Amino acid sequence: MATNFPPLKNDLLLRAARGEETEHAPVWVMRQAGRYLPEFRKVRESHEFFEVCRTPELATIITLQPIERYTGLLDASIIFSDILVVPQAMGMEVQMNPGPYFPDPLVTPDDIKKLTTVVDVNKELGYVFEAITRTRKELKGEVPLIGFCGAPWTLFAYMIEGGGGKGFQKAKTWLFKYPEESQRLLQRIADVCIDFLVGQVKAGAQLLQVFDSWAGELSPHDFKLFSLPTLQRISEGVHRHLAAEKIPAVPMTCFAKGANHSLGLLAEQGGYDVLGLDWCIDPAEARRIVGDKVALQGNMDPTVLYGGRDAIESAVKRMAEGFKPGKGGWIANLGHGITPGVDPEDLRWFLECVHKYSSRS
């Protein structure tokens, strides 16, 4: 396990994740190290996407870019990687051009035989662990470092659709036509995710997030049947493995985009410290549903960042007012990832507005 890291100077994220009140809401954004930054695009001119993911030096440089640009405004860093490194570790080829593409997706349950039977995450994903350790040191304790993985249902959907699907007909057909085989594959993916997340904590990650980007494609019934059990399996498995190795637990966030119908269920049974929210639910309503069982993260519509400074300020003010009344921590964020066309200075304004309107002074 990696040690000897510089002491943490800003623990707002970790305190909020534990449900504590903070001086202002800690803020970061999903995909904050991404294509909207010219310095990111400069690196990508000479390096393929997954080459960057697999090269710890490059992953560290890119992870640090937004921290260096927005000095004092971001309260967290998230390691530059991709949720699809898990299917790669399981033996599938994934290309990025520009979106994800699987040349040889799973067509029938018989294709599961093509997957690696036992995944050694240290061998297959050690580059992520090395990038985390390197980045944690380079951050010099300025902000915490977040590690992450994709949720089993979301990864399952990509592995069967061969990319981001419309309607996810192929993946959902599997659920209904091959329910037992689907359950087994989902559990298998979850077990790789557990090992991967535990490895990230050992490498230096201080908070973990599980991205269920396609949760909203499932009905409440099917989410409860196919996604929730694997999300529970991950949270329970990570906690169990860390405890067995006497490694202190880190906060865990679940972002089940589009599954606002199941917020109460996730708060009660998910086993996570924080639930991420998309922009399709009012913060006050989300807090009413979950009570003080979990902290909340979110949830401004990323497209507001194209609307100009008045629109951004108004949306942040409204968001802050929505999160303030209830008990429990709040981590400010967007309701999904920042998109490539955003002006970096408009993101700066968003961050400044969060500091202003979430301040408790």
Short mmCIF file of C-alpha atoms in Angstrom, two decimals:
data_model
loop_
_atom_site.label_atom_id
_atom_site.label_comp_id
_atom_site.label_asym_id
_atom_site.label_seq_id
_atom_site.Cartn_x
_atom_site.Cartn_y
_atom_site.Cartn_z
CA MET A 1 0.00 0.00 0.00
CA ALA A 2 1.32 3.43 -0.99
CA THR A 3 2.16 5.73 1.93
CA ASN A 4 4.20 8.83 2.78
CA PHE A 5 1.83 11.21 1.05
CA PRO A 6 1.90 14.95 1.86
CA PRO A 7 -0.65 15.93 4.56
CA LEU A 8 -4.05 16.99 3.24
CA LYS A 9 -4.63 20.75 3.44
CA ASN A 10 -8.24 20.84 2.19
CA ASP A 11 -10.57 18.14 3.56
CA LEU A 12 -13.90 19.81 2.68
CA LEU A 13 -14.85 16.99 0.28
CA LEU A 14 -14.23 14.26 2.85
CA ARG A 15 -16.08 16.12 5.59
CA ALA A 16 -19.09 16.78 3.38
CA ALA A 17 -19.11 13.14 2.27
CA ARG A 18 -19.41 12.17 5.92
CA GLY A 19 -22.45 14.42 6.25
CA GLU A 20 -20.71 17.26 8.07
CA GLU A 21 -21.43 20.93 7.51
CA THR A 22 -18.62 22.76 5.74
CA GLU A 23 -17.60 26.40 5.37
CA HIS A 24 -18.81 26.24 1.77
CA ALA A 25 -19.89 23.33 -0.37
CA PRO A 26 -16.84 21.51 -1.72
CA VAL A 27 -17.00 21.64 -5.51
CA TRP A 28 -15.60 19.62 -8.38
CA VAL A 29 -17.05 18.62 -11.76
CA MET A 30 -17.28 15.32 -13.53
CA ARG A 31 -14.88 15.16 -16.50
CA GLN A 32 -13.05 18.20 -15.06
CA ALA A 33 -9.86 17.00 -16.76
CA GLY A 34 -11.25 16.92 -20.28
CA ARG A 35 -11.69 18.26 -23.77
CA TYR A 36 -12.98 21.71 -22.79
CA LEU A 37 -9.44 22.54 -21.62
CA PRO A 38 -7.00 23.66 -24.34
CA GLU A 39 -4.10 22.19 -22.36
CA PHE A 40 -5.86 18.80 -22.44
CA ARG A 41 -6.39 19.02 -26.20
CA LYS A 42 -2.71 19.89 -26.63
CA VAL A 43 -1.64 16.66 -24.92
CA ARG A 44 -4.14 14.67 -26.98
CA GLU A 45 -2.69 16.00 -30.25
CA SER A 46 0.17 13.53 -29.90
CA HIS A 47 -1.34 10.80 -27.72
CA GLU A 48 -4.29 8.45 -28.28
CA PHE A 49 -6.94 8.46 -25.54
CA PHE A 50 -6.23 5.07 -23.97
CA GLU A 51 -2.49 5.68 -24.37
CA VAL A 52 -2.95 8.59 -21.97
CA CYS A 53 -4.92 6.38 -19.57
CA ARG A 54 -2.20 3.72 -19.67
CA THR A 55 0.71 6.15 -19.22
CA PRO A 56 0.88 7.24 -15.56
CA GLU A 57 3.00 10.31 -16.31
CA LEU A 58 0.47 11.59 -18.84
CA ALA A 59 -2.54 10.68 -16.69
CA THR A 60 -1.00 12.65 -13.82
CA ILE A 61 -0.30 15.70 -15.99
CA ILE A 62 -3.89 15.76 -17.24
CA THR A 63 -5.40 15.11 -13.79
CA LEU A 64 -3.52 18.14 -12.45
CA GLN A 65 -4.46 20.51 -15.29
CA PRO A 66 -7.75 21.79 -13.82
CA ILE A 67 -6.26 21.98 -10.32
CA GLU A 68 -3.48 24.20 -11.65
CA ARG A 69 -5.82 26.32 -13.79
CA TYR A 70 -8.45 26.88 -11.09
CA THR A 71 -6.14 27.43 -8.12
CA GLY A 72 -8.09 27.52 -4.88
CA LEU A 73 -11.47 26.97 -6.53
CA LEU A 74 -11.65 23.18 -6.88
CA ASP A 75 -11.94 21.04 -3.77
CA ALA A 76 -11.18 17.67 -5.37
CA SER A 77 -9.21 16.03 -8.11
CA ILE A 78 -10.35 12.92 -9.96
CA ILE A 79 -7.83 10.60 -11.58
CA PHE A 80 -7.81 10.74 -15.36
CA SER A 81 -8.96 7.33 -16.57
CA ASP A 82 -12.10 5.81 -18.10
CA ILE A 83 -14.81 3.46 -16.90
CA LEU A 84 -14.09 1.16 -19.87
CA VAL A 85 -10.68 0.08 -18.60
CA VAL A 86 -12.61 -2.64 -16.71
CA PRO A 87 -13.97 -4.33 -19.88
CA GLN A 88 -10.45 -4.04 -21.30
CA ALA A 89 -9.09 -5.79 -18.21
CA MET A 90 -11.69 -8.52 -18.78
CA GLY A 91 -10.27 -9.17 -22.24
CA MET A 92 -12.36 -6.94 -24.51
CA GLU A 93 -10.97 -4.52 -27.07
CA VAL A 94 -12.20 -0.95 -26.68
CA GLN A 95 -11.37 1.92 -29.01
CA MET A 96 -12.13 5.62 -28.58
CA ASN A 97 -12.90 7.41 -31.85
CA PRO A 98 -14.15 9.79 -30.46
CA GLY A 99 -16.78 7.81 -28.53
CA PRO A 100 -16.28 4.26 -27.22
CA TYR A 101 -16.40 1.42 -29.74
CA PHE A 102 -16.13 -2.32 -29.12
CA PRO A 103 -15.14 -4.12 -32.35
CA ASP A 104 -16.20 -7.50 -30.93
CA PRO A 105 -19.14 -7.02 -28.51
CA LEU A 106 -20.90 -9.80 -26.65
CA VAL A 107 -23.76 -11.02 -28.85
CA THR A 108 -25.04 -14.07 -26.96
CA PRO A 109 -24.22 -15.53 -23.53
CA ASP A 110 -21.95 -18.00 -25.30
CA ASP A 111 -19.61 -15.06 -25.97
CA ILE A 112 -18.96 -14.71 -22.23
CA LYS A 113 -16.44 -17.52 -22.69
CA LYS A 114 -14.23 -15.01 -24.52
CA LEU A 115 -13.76 -13.00 -21.32
CA THR A 116 -10.78 -13.51 -19.03
CA THR A 117 -11.79 -16.00 -16.33
CA VAL A 118 -9.76 -14.49 -13.48
CA VAL A 119 -8.75 -10.84 -13.75
CA ASP A 120 -5.53 -9.81 -12.02
CA VAL A 121 -6.19 -6.09 -11.51
CA ASN A 122 -2.60 -5.41 -10.49
CA LYS A 123 -1.41 -6.79 -13.82
CA GLU A 124 -4.20 -5.43 -16.02
CA LEU A 125 -4.90 -2.10 -14.31
CA GLY A 126 -1.70 -1.41 -12.42
CA TYR A 127 -1.16 1.65 -14.60
CA VAL A 128 -4.18 3.27 -12.93
CA PHE A 129 -2.77 2.51 -9.48
CA GLU A 130 0.60 3.96 -10.47
CA ALA A 131 -1.09 7.09 -11.82
CA ILE A 132 -3.03 7.51 -8.57
CA THR A 133 0.09 7.23 -6.41
CA ARG A 134 2.03 9.59 -8.64
CA THR A 135 -0.84 12.11 -8.74
CA ARG A 136 -1.44 11.96 -5.00
CA LYS A 137 2.19 12.96 -4.45
CA GLU A 138 2.10 15.68 -7.12
CA LEU A 139 -1.05 17.20 -5.57
CA LYS A 140 1.06 17.97 -2.48
CA GLY A 141 -2.04 17.70 -0.29
CA GLU A 142 -3.85 20.59 -1.99
CA VAL A 143 -7.09 18.61 -2.47
CA PRO A 144 -8.24 14.97 -2.09
CA LEU A 145 -7.93 12.55 -5.00
CA ILE A 146 -10.99 10.63 -6.21
CA GLY A 147 -10.81 7.16 -7.73
CA PHE A 148 -13.68 5.59 -9.68
CA CYS A 149 -15.14 2.81 -11.76
CA GLY A 150 -18.21 2.24 -13.89
CA ALA A 151 -21.19 0.41 -12.41
CA PRO A 152 -21.77 -3.18 -13.61
CA TRP A 153 -25.02 -2.42 -15.47
CA THR A 154 -23.42 0.47 -17.36
CA LEU A 155 -20.34 -1.60 -18.27
CA PHE A 156 -22.56 -4.58 -19.20
CA ALA A 157 -24.53 -2.30 -21.53
CA TYR A 158 -21.39 -1.07 -23.30
CA MET A 159 -20.01 -4.59 -23.62
CA ILE A 160 -23.17 -5.80 -25.37
CA GLU A 161 -24.17 -2.71 -27.35
CA GLY A 162 -20.61 -2.26 -28.62
CA GLY A 163 -20.73 1.41 -27.62
CA GLY A 164 -23.20 3.95 -26.31
CA GLY A 165 -26.59 2.71 -27.44
CA LYS A 166 -29.88 4.40 -28.25
CA GLY A 167 -32.54 2.69 -26.20
CA PHE A 168 -30.08 -0.08 -25.30
CA GLN A 169 -32.17 -2.68 -27.07
CA LYS A 170 -29.41 -5.31 -27.22
CA ALA A 171 -28.37 -5.00 -23.56
CA LYS A 172 -31.91 -4.92 -22.26
CA THR A 173 -32.87 -7.88 -24.44
CA TRP A 174 -30.18 -9.84 -22.59
CA LEU A 175 -31.78 -8.93 -19.24
CA PHE A 176 -35.19 -10.19 -20.34
CA LYS A 177 -34.14 -13.11 -22.55
CA TYR A 178 -31.15 -14.37 -20.53
CA PRO A 179 -31.82 -13.15 -16.96
CA GLU A 180 -29.71 -15.77 -15.17
CA GLU A 181 -26.73 -15.39 -17.49
CA SER A 182 -27.07 -11.61 -17.23
CA GLN A 183 -27.08 -11.75 -13.43
CA ARG A 184 -23.95 -13.89 -13.42
CA LEU A 185 -22.12 -11.55 -15.79
CA LEU A 186 -23.18 -8.48 -13.79
CA GLN A 187 -21.85 -10.09 -10.61
CA ARG A 188 -18.62 -11.01 -12.38
CA ILE A 189 -18.14 -7.40 -13.48
CA ALA A 190 -18.92 -6.25 -9.94
CA ASP A 191 -16.19 -8.46 -8.51
CA VAL A 192 -13.61 -6.95 -10.86
CA CYS A 193 -14.83 -3.50 -9.83
CA ILE A 194 -14.36 -4.39 -6.15
CA ASP A 195 -10.75 -5.44 -6.69
CA PHE A 196 -10.15 -2.37 -8.84
CA LEU A 197 -11.56 0.06 -6.27
CA VAL A 198 -9.68 -1.56 -3.39
CA GLY A 199 -6.50 -1.28 -5.45
CA GLN A 200 -7.19 2.41 -6.00
CA VAL A 201 -7.52 3.00 -2.24
CA LYS A 202 -4.24 1.15 -1.64
CA ALA A 203 -2.65 3.37 -4.29
CA GLY A 204 -3.85 6.56 -2.60
CA ALA A 205 -7.44 7.34 -3.63
CA GLN A 206 -9.25 9.19 -0.82
CA LEU A 207 -12.84 8.87 -2.08
CA LEU A 208 -14.40 6.46 -4.59
CA GLN A 209 -17.21 7.08 -7.06
CA VAL A 210 -19.21 4.46 -8.95
CA PHE A 211 -20.72 5.80 -12.18
CA ASP A 212 -23.98 4.12 -13.24
CA SER A 213 -24.35 6.35 -16.28
CA TRP A 214 -27.10 4.27 -17.88
CA ALA A 215 -29.16 3.58 -14.75
CA GLY A 216 -31.97 5.71 -16.18
CA GLU A 217 -32.43 3.26 -19.05
CA LEU A 218 -33.93 0.74 -16.62
CA SER A 219 -37.43 0.80 -15.18
CA PRO A 220 -37.61 1.04 -11.36
CA HIS A 221 -38.34 -2.70 -11.26
CA ASP A 222 -35.42 -3.62 -13.49
CA PHE A 223 -33.05 -1.23 -11.71
CA LYS A 224 -33.93 -2.94 -8.43
CA LEU A 225 -33.52 -6.37 -9.99
CA PHE A 226 -30.37 -5.94 -12.09
CA SER A 227 -28.42 -2.83 -11.03
CA LEU A 228 -29.03 -2.29 -7.31
CA PRO A 229 -27.73 -5.74 -6.21
CA THR A 230 -24.41 -5.14 -7.98
CA LEU A 231 -24.08 -1.63 -6.54
CA GLN A 232 -24.67 -3.16 -3.10
CA ARG A 233 -22.18 -5.93 -3.87
CA ILE A 234 -19.53 -3.32 -4.69
CA SER A 235 -20.03 -1.16 -1.60
CA GLU A 236 -20.15 -4.20 0.71
CA GLY A 237 -17.20 -5.86 -1.01
CA VAL A 238 -14.96 -2.80 -0.90
CA HIS A 239 -15.68 -2.23 2.78
CA ARG A 240 -15.12 -5.92 3.58
CA HIS A 241 -11.80 -6.15 1.74
CA LEU A 242 -10.43 -2.94 3.23
CA ALA A 243 -11.44 -4.03 6.73
CA ALA A 244 -9.82 -7.44 6.24
CA GLU A 245 -6.54 -5.72 5.36
CA LYS A 246 -6.94 -3.18 8.19
CA ILE A 247 -7.04 -0.32 5.71
CA PRO A 248 -9.23 2.63 6.78
CA ALA A 249 -12.44 2.95 4.76
CA VAL A 250 -12.85 5.90 2.41
CA PRO A 251 -16.18 7.56 1.54
CA MET A 252 -18.01 6.09 -1.44
CA THR A 253 -20.31 7.90 -3.88
CA CYS A 254 -22.88 6.26 -6.15
CA PHE A 255 -24.06 8.28 -9.15
CA ALA A 256 -27.00 6.43 -10.70
CA LYS A 257 -27.90 8.91 -13.42
CA GLY A 258 -31.60 8.97 -14.24
CA ALA A 259 -32.58 6.68 -11.35
CA ASN A 260 -34.13 9.35 -9.16
CA HIS A 261 -37.04 6.93 -8.66
CA SER A 262 -34.71 4.81 -6.52
CA LEU A 263 -32.95 7.47 -4.42
CA GLY A 264 -34.74 6.32 -1.27
CA LEU A 265 -33.79 2.71 -1.95
CA LEU A 266 -30.15 3.63 -2.56
CA ALA A 267 -30.05 5.73 0.60
CA GLU A 268 -31.52 2.91 2.68
CA GLN A 269 -29.83 -0.11 1.14
CA GLY A 270 -27.03 0.98 -1.19
CA GLY A 271 -24.24 1.21 1.36
CA TYR A 272 -22.87 4.49 -0.02
CA ASP A 273 -21.96 7.67 1.86
CA VAL A 274 -22.92 10.02 -0.98
CA LEU A 275 -25.52 9.87 -3.75
CA GLY A 276 -24.94 11.86 -6.92
CA LEU A 277 -27.92 13.62 -8.49
CA ASP A 278 -28.64 14.50 -12.09
CA TRP A 279 -30.43 17.78 -12.88
CA CYS A 280 -33.89 16.20 -13.19
CA ILE A 281 -34.71 16.36 -9.50
CA ASP A 282 -35.04 19.34 -7.19
CA PRO A 283 -32.36 19.30 -4.46
CA ALA A 284 -34.88 19.91 -1.68
CA GLU A 285 -37.00 16.98 -2.93
CA ALA A 286 -33.91 14.74 -3.04
CA ARG A 287 -33.05 15.69 0.54
CA ARG A 288 -36.64 15.01 1.63
CA ILE A 289 -36.42 11.52 0.11
CA VAL A 290 -33.06 10.53 1.58
CA GLY A 291 -33.26 12.40 4.90
CA ASP A 292 -29.89 12.60 6.58
CA LYS A 293 -28.88 9.04 5.69
CA VAL A 294 -26.45 10.16 2.97
CA ALA A 295 -24.70 13.24 1.66
CA LEU A 296 -25.78 14.52 -1.75
CA GLN A 297 -23.75 15.61 -4.78
CA GLY A 298 -24.82 17.70 -7.74
CA ASN A 299 -26.69 18.86 -9.64
CA MET A 300 -26.67 21.78 -12.10
CA ASP A 301 -27.53 20.97 -15.72
CA PRO A 302 -24.13 21.03 -17.53
CA THR A 303 -25.75 22.87 -20.45
CA VAL A 304 -26.28 25.94 -18.25
CA LEU A 305 -22.54 26.52 -18.71
CA TYR A 306 -23.35 27.61 -22.28
CA GLY A 307 -25.98 30.09 -21.11
CA GLY A 308 -23.77 32.98 -20.05
CA ARG A 309 -22.75 34.28 -16.65
CA ASP A 310 -26.16 35.52 -15.54
CA ALA A 311 -27.71 32.11 -16.24
CA ILE A 312 -24.87 30.31 -14.45
CA GLU A 313 -25.10 32.55 -11.40
CA SER A 314 -28.88 32.21 -11.21
CA ALA A 315 -28.71 28.40 -11.50
CA VAL A 316 -26.00 28.11 -8.84
CA LYS A 317 -27.89 30.39 -6.46
CA ARG A 318 -31.05 28.32 -6.91
CA MET A 319 -29.12 25.07 -6.47
CA ALA A 320 -27.43 26.29 -3.27
CA GLU A 321 -30.76 27.38 -1.81
CA GLY A 322 -32.23 23.97 -2.62
CA PHE A 323 -29.48 22.06 -0.84
CA LYS A 324 -29.13 24.29 2.21
CA PRO A 325 -32.33 23.64 4.23
CA GLY A 326 -31.82 19.97 5.06
CA LYS A 327 -29.33 18.18 7.23
CA GLY A 328 -26.51 16.24 5.65
CA GLY A 329 -23.52 17.19 3.57
CA TRP A 330 -23.60 18.67 0.07
CA ILE A 331 -20.89 18.38 -2.58
CA ALA A 332 -21.51 20.84 -5.41
CA ASN A 333 -21.16 19.43 -8.91
CA LEU A 334 -22.87 19.29 -12.27
CA GLY A 335 -25.66 16.80 -12.92
CA HIS A 336 -23.40 15.01 -15.42
CA GLY A 337 -20.01 15.57 -17.01
CA ILE A 338 -18.85 18.91 -18.40
CA THR A 339 -19.05 18.92 -22.21
CA PRO A 340 -16.24 19.78 -24.67
CA GLY A 341 -17.53 23.14 -25.93
CA VAL A 342 -17.63 24.91 -22.57
CA ASP A 343 -15.48 28.04 -22.20
CA PRO A 344 -13.04 27.32 -19.33
CA GLU A 345 -13.70 30.82 -17.98
CA ASP A 346 -17.40 30.03 -17.67
CA LEU A 347 -16.50 27.03 -15.55
CA ARG A 348 -14.37 29.36 -13.42
CA TRP A 349 -17.45 31.54 -12.92
CA PHE A 350 -19.48 28.48 -11.91
CA LEU A 351 -16.86 27.59 -9.28
CA GLU A 352 -16.73 31.16 -7.98
CA CYS A 353 -20.53 31.27 -7.73
CA VAL A 354 -20.56 28.02 -5.75
CA HIS A 355 -18.10 29.49 -3.28
CA LYS A 356 -20.23 32.63 -3.00
CA TYR A 357 -23.71 31.12 -2.67
CA SER A 358 -22.85 28.05 -0.59
CA SER A 359 -20.82 29.98 1.99
CA ARG A 360 -22.08 29.60 5.54
CA SER A 361 -20.47 32.85 6.71
#
